[in-house]
CSV table of N, CA and C and ligand atoms in Angstrom, one decimal:
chain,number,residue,atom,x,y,z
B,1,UNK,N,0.9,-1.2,0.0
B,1,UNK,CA,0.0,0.0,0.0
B,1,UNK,C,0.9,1.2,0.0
B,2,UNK,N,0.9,2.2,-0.7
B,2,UNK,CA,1.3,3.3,-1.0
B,2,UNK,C,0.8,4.2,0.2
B,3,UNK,N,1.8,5.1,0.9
B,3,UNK,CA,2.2,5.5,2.1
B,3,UNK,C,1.4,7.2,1.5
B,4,UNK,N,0.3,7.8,1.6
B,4,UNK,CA,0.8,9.3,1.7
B,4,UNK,C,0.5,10.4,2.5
B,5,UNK,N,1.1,11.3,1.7
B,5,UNK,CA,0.9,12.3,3.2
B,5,UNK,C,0.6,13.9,2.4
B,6,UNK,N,-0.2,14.4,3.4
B,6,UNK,CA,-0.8,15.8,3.0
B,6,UNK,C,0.2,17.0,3.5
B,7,UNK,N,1.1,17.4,2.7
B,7,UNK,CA,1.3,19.0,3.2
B,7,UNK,C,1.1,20.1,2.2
B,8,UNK,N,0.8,21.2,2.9
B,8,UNK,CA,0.6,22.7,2.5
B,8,UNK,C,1.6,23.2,2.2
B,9,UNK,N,2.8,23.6,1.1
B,9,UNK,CA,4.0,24.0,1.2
B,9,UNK,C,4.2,25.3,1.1
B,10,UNK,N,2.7,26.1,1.6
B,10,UNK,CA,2.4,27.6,1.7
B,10,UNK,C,2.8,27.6,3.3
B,11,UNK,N,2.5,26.3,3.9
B,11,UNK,CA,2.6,27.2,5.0
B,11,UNK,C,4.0,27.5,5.9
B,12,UNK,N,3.4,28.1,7.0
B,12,UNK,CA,5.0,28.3,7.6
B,12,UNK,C,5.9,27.2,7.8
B,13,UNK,N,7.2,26.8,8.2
B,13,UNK,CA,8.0,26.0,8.9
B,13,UNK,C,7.4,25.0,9.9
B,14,UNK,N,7.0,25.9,11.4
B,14,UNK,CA,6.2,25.7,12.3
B,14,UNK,C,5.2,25.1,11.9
B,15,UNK,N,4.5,25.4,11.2
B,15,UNK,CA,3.2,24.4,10.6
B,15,UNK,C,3.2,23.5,10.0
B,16,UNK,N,4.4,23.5,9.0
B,16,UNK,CA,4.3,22.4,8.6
B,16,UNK,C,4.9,21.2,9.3
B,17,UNK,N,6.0,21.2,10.2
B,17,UNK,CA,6.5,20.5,11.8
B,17,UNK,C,5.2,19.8,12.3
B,18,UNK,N,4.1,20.8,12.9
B,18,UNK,CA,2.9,20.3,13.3
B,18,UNK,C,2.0,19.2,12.7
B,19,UNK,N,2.5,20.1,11.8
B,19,UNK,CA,0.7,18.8,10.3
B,19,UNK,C,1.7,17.1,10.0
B,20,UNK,N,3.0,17.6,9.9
B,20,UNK,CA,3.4,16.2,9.7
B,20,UNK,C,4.2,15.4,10.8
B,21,UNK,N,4.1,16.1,12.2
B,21,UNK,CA,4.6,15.0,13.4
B,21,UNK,C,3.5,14.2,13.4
B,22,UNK,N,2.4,14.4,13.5
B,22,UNK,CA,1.5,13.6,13.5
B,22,UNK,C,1.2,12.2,12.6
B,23,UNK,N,1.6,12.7,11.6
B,23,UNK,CA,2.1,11.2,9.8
B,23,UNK,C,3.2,10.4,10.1
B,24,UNK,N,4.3,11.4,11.2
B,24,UNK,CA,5.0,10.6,11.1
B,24,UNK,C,5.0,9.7,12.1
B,25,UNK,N,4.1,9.9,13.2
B,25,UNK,CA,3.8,9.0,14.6
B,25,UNK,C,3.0,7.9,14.0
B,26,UNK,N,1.8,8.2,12.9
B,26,UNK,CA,1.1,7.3,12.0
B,26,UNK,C,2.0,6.2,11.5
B,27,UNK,N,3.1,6.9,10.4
B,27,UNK,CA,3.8,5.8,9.8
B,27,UNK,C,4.5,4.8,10.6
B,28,UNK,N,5.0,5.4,11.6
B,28,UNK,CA,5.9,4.7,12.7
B,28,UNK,C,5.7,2.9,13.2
B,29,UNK,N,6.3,1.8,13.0
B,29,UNK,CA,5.2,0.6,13.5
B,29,UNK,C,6.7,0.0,13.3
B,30,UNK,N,6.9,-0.5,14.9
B,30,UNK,CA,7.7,-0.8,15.2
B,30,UNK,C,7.3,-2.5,14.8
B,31,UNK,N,6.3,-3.0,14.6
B,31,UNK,CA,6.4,-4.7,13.8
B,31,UNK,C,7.2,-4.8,12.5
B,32,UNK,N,7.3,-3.1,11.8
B,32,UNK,CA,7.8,-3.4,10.8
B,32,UNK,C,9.6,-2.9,11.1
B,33,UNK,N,10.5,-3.9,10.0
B,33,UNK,CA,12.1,-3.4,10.2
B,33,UNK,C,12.3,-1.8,10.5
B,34,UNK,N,13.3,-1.9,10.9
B,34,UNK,CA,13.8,-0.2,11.0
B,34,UNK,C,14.1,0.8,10.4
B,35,UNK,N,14.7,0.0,9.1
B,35,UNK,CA,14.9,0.5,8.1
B,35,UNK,C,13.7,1.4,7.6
B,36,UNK,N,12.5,0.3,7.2
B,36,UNK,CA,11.3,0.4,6.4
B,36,UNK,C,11.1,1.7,7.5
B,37,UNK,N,11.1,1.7,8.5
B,37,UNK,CA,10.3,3.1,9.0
B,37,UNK,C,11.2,4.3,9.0
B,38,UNK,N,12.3,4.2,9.3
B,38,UNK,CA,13.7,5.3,8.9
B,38,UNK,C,13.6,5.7,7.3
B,39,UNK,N,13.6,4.7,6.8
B,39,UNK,CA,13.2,5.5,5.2
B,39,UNK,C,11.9,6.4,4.8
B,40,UNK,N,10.9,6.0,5.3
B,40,UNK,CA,9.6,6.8,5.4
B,40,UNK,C,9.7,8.0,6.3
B,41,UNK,N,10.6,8.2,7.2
B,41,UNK,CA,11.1,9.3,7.9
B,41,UNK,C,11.5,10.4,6.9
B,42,UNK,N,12.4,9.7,6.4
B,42,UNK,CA,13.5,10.4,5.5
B,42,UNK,C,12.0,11.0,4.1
B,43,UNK,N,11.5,10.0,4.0
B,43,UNK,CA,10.9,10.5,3.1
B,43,UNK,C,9.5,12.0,3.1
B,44,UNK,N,9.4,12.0,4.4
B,44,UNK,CA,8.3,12.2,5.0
B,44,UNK,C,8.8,13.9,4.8
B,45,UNK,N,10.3,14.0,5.5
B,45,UNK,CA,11.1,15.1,5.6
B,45,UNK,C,11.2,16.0,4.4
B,46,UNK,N,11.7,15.1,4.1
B,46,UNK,CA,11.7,15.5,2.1
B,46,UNK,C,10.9,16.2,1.7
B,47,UNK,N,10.0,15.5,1.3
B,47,UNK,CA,9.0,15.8,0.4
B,47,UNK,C,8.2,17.2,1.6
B,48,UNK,N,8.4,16.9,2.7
B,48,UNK,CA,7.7,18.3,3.4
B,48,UNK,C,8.4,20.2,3.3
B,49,UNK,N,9.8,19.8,3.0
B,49,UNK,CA,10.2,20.8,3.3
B,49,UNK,C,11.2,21.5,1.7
B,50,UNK,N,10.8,22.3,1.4
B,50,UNK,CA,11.7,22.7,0.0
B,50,UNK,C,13.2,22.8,0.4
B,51,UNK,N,13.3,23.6,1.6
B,51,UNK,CA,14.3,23.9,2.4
B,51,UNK,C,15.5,22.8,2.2
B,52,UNK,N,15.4,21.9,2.4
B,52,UNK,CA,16.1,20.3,2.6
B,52,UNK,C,16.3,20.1,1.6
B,53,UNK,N,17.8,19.7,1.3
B,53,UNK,CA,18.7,19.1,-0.4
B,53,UNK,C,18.7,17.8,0.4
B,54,UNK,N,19.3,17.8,1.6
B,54,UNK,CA,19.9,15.5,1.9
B,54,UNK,C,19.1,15.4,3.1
B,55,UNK,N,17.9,14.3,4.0
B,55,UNK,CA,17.8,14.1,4.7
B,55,UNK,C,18.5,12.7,4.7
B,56,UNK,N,19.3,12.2,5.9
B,56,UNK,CA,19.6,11.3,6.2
B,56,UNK,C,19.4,10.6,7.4
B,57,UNK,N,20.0,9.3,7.7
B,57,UNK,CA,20.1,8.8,9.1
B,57,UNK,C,21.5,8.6,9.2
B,58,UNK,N,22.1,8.6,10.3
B,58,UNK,CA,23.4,7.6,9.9
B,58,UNK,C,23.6,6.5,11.6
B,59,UNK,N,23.5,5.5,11.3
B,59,UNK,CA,23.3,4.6,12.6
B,59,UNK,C,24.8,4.0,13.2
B,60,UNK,N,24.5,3.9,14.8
B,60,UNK,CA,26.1,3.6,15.1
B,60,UNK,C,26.6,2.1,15.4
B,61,UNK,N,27.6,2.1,14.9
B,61,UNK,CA,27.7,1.0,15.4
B,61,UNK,C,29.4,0.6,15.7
B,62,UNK,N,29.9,0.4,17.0
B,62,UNK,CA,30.9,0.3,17.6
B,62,UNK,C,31.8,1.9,17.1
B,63,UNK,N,31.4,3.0,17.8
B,63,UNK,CA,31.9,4.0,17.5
B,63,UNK,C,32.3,4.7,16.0
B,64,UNK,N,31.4,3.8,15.0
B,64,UNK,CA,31.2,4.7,13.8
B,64,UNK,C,29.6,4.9,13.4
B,65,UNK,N,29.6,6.1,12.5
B,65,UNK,CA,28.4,5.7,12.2
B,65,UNK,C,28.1,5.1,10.6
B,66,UNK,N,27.6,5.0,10.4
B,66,UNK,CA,27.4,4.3,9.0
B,66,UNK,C,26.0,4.9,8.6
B,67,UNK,N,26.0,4.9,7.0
B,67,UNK,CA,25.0,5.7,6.4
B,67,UNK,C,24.0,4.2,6.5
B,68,UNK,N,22.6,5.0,6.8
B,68,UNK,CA,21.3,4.4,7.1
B,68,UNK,C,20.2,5.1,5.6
B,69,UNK,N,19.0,4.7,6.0
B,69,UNK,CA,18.2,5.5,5.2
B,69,UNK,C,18.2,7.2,5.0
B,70,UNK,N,18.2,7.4,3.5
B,70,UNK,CA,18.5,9.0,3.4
B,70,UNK,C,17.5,8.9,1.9
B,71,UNK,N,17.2,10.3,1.6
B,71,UNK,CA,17.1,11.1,0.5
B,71,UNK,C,18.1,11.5,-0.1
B,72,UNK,N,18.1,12.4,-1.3
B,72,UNK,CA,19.6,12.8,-2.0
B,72,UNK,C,20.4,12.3,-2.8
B,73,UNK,N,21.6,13.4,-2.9
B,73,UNK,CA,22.8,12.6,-3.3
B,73,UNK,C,23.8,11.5,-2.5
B,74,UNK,N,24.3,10.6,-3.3
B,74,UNK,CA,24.7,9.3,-2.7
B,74,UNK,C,26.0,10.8,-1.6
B,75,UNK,N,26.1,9.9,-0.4
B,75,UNK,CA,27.2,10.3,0.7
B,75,UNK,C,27.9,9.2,1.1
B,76,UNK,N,28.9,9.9,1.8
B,76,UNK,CA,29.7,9.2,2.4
B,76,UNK,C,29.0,7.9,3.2
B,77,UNK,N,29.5,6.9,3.3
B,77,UNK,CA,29.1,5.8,4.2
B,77,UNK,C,29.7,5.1,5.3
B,78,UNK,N,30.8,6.1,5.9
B,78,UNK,CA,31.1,6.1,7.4
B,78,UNK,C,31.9,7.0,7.7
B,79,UNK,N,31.5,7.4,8.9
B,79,UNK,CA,31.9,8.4,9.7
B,79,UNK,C,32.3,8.1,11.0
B,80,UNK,N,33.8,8.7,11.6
B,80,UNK,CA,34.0,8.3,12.6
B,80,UNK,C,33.6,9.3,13.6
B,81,UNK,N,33.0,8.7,14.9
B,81,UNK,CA,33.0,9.6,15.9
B,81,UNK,C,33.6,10.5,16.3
B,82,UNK,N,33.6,11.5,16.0
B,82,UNK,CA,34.1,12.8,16.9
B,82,UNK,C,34.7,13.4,15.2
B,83,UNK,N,34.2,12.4,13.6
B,83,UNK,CA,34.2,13.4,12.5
B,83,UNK,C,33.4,14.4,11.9
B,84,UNK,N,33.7,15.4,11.5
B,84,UNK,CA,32.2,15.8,10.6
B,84,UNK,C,31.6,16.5,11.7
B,85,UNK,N,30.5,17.6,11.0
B,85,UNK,CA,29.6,17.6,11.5
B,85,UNK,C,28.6,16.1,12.5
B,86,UNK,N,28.1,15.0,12.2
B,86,UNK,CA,27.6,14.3,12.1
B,86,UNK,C,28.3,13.8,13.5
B,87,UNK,N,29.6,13.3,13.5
B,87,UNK,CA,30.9,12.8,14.5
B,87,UNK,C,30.8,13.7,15.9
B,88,UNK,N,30.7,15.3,14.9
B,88,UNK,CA,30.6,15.8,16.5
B,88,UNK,C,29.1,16.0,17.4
B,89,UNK,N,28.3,15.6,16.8
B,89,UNK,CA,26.9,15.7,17.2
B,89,UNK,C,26.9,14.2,18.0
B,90,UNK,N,27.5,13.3,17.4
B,90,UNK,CA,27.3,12.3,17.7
B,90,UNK,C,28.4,11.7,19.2
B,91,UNK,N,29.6,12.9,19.3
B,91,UNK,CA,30.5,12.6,20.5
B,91,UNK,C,29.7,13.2,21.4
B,92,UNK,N,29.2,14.8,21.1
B,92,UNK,CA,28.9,15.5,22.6
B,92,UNK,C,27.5,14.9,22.7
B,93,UNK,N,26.8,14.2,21.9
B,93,UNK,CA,25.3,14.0,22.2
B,93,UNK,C,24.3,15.7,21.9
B,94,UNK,N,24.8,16.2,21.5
B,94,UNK,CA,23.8,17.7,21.0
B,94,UNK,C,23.3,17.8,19.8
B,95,UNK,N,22.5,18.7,19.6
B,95,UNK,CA,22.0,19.2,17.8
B,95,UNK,C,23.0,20.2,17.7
B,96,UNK,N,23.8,20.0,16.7
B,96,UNK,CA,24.4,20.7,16.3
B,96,UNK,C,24.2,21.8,14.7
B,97,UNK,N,24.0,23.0,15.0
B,97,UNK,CA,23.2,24.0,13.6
B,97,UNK,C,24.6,24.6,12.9
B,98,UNK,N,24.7,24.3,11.7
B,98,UNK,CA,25.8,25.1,10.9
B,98,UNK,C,25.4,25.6,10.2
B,99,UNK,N,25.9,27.3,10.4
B,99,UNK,CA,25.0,28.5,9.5
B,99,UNK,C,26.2,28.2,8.0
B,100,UNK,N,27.0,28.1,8.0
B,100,UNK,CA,27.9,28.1,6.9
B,100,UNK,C,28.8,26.5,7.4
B,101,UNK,N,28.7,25.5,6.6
B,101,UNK,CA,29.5,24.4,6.5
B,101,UNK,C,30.9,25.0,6.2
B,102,UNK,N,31.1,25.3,5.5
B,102,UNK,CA,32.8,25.8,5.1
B,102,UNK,C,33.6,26.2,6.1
B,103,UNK,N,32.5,27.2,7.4
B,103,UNK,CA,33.1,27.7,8.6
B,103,UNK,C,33.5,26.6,10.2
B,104,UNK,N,33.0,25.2,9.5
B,104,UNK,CA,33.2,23.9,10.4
B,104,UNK,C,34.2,23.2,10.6
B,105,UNK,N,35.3,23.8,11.2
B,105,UNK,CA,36.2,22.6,11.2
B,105,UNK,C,36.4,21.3,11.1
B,106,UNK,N,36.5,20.7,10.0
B,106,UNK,CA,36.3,19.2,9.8
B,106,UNK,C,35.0,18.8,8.9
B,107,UNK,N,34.4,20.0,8.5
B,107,UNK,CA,33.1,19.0,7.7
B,107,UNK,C,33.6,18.7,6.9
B,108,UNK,N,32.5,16.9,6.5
B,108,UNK,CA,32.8,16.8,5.2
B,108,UNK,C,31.7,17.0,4.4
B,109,UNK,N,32.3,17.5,3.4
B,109,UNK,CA,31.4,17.7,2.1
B,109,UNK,C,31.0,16.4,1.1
B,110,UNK,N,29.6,15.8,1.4
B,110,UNK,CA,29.2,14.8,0.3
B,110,UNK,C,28.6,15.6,-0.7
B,111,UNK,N,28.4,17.0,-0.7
B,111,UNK,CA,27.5,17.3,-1.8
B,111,UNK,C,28.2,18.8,-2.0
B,112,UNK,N,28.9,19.0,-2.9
B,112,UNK,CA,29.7,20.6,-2.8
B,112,UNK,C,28.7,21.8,-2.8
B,113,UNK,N,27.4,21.7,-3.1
B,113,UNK,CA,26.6,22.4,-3.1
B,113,UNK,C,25.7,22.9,-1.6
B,114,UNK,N,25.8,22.1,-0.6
B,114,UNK,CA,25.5,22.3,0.9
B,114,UNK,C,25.9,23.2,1.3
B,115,UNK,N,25.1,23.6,1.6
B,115,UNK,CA,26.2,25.5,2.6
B,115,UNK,C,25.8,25.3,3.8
B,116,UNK,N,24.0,25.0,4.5
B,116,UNK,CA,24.8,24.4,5.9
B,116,UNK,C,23.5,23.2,6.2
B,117,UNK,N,23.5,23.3,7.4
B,117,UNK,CA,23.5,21.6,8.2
B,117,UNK,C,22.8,21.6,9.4
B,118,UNK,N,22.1,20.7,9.8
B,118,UNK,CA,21.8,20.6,11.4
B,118,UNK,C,21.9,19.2,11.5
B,119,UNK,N,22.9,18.3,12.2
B,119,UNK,CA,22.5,17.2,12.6
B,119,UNK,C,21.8,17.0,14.5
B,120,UNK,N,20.6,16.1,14.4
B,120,UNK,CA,20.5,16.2,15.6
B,120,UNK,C,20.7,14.4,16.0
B,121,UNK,N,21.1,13.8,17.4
B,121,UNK,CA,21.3,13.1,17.8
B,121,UNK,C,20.2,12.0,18.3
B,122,UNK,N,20.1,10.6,18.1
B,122,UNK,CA,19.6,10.2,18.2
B,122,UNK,C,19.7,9.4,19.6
B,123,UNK,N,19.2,9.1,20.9
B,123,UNK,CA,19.4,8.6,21.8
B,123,UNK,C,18.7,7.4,22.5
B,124,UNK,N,18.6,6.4,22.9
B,124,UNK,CA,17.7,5.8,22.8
B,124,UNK,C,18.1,4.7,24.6
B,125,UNK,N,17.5,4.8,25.8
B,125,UNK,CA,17.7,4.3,26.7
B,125,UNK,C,18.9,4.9,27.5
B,126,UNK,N,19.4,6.0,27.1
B,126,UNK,CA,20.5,7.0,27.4
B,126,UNK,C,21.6,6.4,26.6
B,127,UNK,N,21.9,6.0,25.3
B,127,UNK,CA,22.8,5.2,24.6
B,127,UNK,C,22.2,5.9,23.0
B,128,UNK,N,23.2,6.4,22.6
B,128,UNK,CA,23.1,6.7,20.9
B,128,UNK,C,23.1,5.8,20.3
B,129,UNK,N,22.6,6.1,19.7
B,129,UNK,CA,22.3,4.9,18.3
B,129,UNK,C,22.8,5.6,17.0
B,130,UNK,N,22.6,6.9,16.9
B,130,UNK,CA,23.0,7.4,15.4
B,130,UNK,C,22.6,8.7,15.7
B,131,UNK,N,22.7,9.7,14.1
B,131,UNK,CA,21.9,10.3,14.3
B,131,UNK,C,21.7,11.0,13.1
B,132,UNK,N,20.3,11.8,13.1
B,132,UNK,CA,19.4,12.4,12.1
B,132,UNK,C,20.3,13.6,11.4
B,133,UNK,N,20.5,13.4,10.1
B,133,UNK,CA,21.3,14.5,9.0
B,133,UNK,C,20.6,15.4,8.1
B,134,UNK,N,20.6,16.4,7.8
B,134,UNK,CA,19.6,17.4,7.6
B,134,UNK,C,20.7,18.5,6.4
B,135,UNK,N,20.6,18.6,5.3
B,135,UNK,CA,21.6,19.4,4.7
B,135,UNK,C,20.5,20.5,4.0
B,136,UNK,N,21.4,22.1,3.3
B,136,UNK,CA,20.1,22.6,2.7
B,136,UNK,C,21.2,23.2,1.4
B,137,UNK,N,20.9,23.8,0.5
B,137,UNK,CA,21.9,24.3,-0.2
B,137,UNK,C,22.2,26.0,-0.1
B,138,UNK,N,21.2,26.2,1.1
B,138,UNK,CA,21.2,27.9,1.0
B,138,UNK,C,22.0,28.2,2.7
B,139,UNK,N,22.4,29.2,2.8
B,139,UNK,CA,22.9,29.3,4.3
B,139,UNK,C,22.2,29.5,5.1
B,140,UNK,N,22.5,29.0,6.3
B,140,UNK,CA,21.6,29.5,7.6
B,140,UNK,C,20.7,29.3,7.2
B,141,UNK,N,19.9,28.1,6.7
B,141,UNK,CA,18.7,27.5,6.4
B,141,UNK,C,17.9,27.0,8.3
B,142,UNK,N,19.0,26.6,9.0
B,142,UNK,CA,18.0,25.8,10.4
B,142,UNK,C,18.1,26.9,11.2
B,143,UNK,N,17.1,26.7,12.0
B,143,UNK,CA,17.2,27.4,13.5
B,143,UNK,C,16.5,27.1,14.6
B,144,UNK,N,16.1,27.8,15.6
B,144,UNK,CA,15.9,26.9,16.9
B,144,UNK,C,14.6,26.4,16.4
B,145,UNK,N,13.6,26.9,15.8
B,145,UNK,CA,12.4,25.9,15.5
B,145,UNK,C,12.7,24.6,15.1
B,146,UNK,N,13.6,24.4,14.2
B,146,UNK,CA,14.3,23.6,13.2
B,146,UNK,C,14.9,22.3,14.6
B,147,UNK,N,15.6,22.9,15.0
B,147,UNK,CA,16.4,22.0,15.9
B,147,UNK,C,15.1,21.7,17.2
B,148,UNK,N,14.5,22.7,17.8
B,148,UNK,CA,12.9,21.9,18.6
B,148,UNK,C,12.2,20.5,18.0
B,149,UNK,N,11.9,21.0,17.3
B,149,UNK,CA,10.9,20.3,16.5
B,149,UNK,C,11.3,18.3,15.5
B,150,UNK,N,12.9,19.0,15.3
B,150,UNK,CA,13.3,17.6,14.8
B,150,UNK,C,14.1,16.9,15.9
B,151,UNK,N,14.2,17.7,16.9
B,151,UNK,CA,14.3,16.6,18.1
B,151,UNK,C,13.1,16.2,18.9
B,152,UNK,N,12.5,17.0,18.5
B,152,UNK,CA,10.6,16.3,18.7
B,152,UNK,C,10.6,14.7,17.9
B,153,UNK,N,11.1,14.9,17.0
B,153,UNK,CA,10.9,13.7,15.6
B,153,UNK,C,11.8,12.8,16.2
B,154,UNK,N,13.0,13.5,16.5
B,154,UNK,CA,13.8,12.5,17.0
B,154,UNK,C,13.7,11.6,18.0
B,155,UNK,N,12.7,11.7,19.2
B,155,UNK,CA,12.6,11.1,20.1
B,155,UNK,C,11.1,10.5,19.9
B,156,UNK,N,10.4,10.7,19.0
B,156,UNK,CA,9.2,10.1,18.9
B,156,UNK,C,10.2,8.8,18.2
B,157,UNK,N,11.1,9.1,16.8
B,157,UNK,CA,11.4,7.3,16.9
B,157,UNK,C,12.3,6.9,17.5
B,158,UNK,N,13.2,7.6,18.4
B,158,UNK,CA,13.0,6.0,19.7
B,158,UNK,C,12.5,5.9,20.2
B,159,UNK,N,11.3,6.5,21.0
B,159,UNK,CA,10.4,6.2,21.6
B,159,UNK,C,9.7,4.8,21.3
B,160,UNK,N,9.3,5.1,19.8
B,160,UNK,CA,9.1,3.7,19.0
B,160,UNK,C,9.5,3.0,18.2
B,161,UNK,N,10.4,2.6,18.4
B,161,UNK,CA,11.3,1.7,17.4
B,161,UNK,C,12.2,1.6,18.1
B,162,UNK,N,12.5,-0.1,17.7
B,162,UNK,CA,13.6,-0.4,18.6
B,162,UNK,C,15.4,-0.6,18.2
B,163,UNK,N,16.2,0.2,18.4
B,163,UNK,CA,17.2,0.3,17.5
B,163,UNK,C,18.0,-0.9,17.9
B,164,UNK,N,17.5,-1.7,19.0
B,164,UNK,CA,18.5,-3.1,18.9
B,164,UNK,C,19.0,-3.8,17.4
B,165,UNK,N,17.6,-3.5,16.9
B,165,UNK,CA,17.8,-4.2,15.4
B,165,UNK,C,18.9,-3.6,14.5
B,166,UNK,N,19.6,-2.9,14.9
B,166,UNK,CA,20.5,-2.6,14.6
B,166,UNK,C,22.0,-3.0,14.3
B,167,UNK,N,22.1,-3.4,15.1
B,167,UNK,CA,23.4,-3.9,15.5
B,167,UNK,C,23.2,-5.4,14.6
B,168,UNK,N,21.8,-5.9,14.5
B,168,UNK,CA,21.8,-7.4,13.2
B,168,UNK,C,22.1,-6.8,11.9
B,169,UNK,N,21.5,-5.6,11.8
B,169,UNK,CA,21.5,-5.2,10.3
B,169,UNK,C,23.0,-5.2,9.6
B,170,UNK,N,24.0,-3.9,10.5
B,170,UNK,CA,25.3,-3.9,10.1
B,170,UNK,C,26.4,-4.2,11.1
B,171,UNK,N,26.2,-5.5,9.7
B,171,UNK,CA,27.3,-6.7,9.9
B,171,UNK,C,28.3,-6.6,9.1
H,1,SME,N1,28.3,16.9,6.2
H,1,SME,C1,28.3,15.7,7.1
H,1,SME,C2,28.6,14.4,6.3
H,1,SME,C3,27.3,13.8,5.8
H,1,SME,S1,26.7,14.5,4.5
H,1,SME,O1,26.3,15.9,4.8
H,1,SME,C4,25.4,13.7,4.0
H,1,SME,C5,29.3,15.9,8.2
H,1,SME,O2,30.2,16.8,8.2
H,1,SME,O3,29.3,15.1,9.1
């Protein structure tokens, strides 16, 4: 069955946060793999926000992370802790917002066209699991609505979903 979802792309940021946390609590079903619901995440993201060139995941596993479900151009497919944007969101456990990527010590660029970035952290039982990638091609595209709200999303899927399955997936 084909998955869809209603947004207004008139409306504000804020609003549209609102109209689709709710699709995304819908789509969420932890009977099904992780994947299958991380990619509908990713997709959900996408298709809501013009703002957004890459949504991604990137999941951890023994202090790297490794590319998970995303939108976009193909990226890199591991990243070490404490690299990148991504690395450092993922050592201190914060959302990390970059108004200008080029101004980040250590990003890497999978898409030369990104100017900046929010990753926020994914945490699940007090233990990271990964975390949520967010690229835009215009600057200073995120802000604190931006970083609220997708740590709203962020904690709805651990809340529901269980990222043990994880650690079976990448082998
Ligand atoms: N820019 C990220 C790498 C991942 S790509 O943006 C998809 C970083 O510096 O960690």
């Amino acid at each position: 069955m084909a998955e869809s979802i209603s947004i207004d792309k008139n409306l504000s940021d804020v609003d549209i946060y609102n109209a689709i946390i709710p699709q995304i609590q819908y789509l969420l079903n932890n009977d099904e793999p992780i994947i299958s619901n991380l990619s509908n995440v990713t997709a959900v993201l996408m298709e809501a926000f013009n703002k957004f060139s890459w949504v991604g995941f990137y999941l951890l596993k023994e202090n790297k992370l490794y590319l998970g479900p995303f939108q976009g151009k193909a990226a890199c497919t591991v990243i070490n802790v404490g690299s990148g944007v991504c690395g450092a969101s993922a050592q201190t456990k914060d959302t990390i917002i970059v108004d200008d990527v080029n101004s980040f010590p250590g990003h890497i660029a999978c898409d030369s066209f990104s100017k900046s970035e929010i990753v926020v952290p994914l945490i699940q039982n007090d233990k990271l699991c990964g975390v949520l990638d967010i690229d835009s091609h215009k600057y200073a595209s995120f802000n604190l609505h931006d970083k609220m709200y997708l740590e709203i999303i962020c904690r709805i899927i651990t809340e529901k979903l269980n990222f043990n399955q994880i650690n079976e997936i990448l082998k």
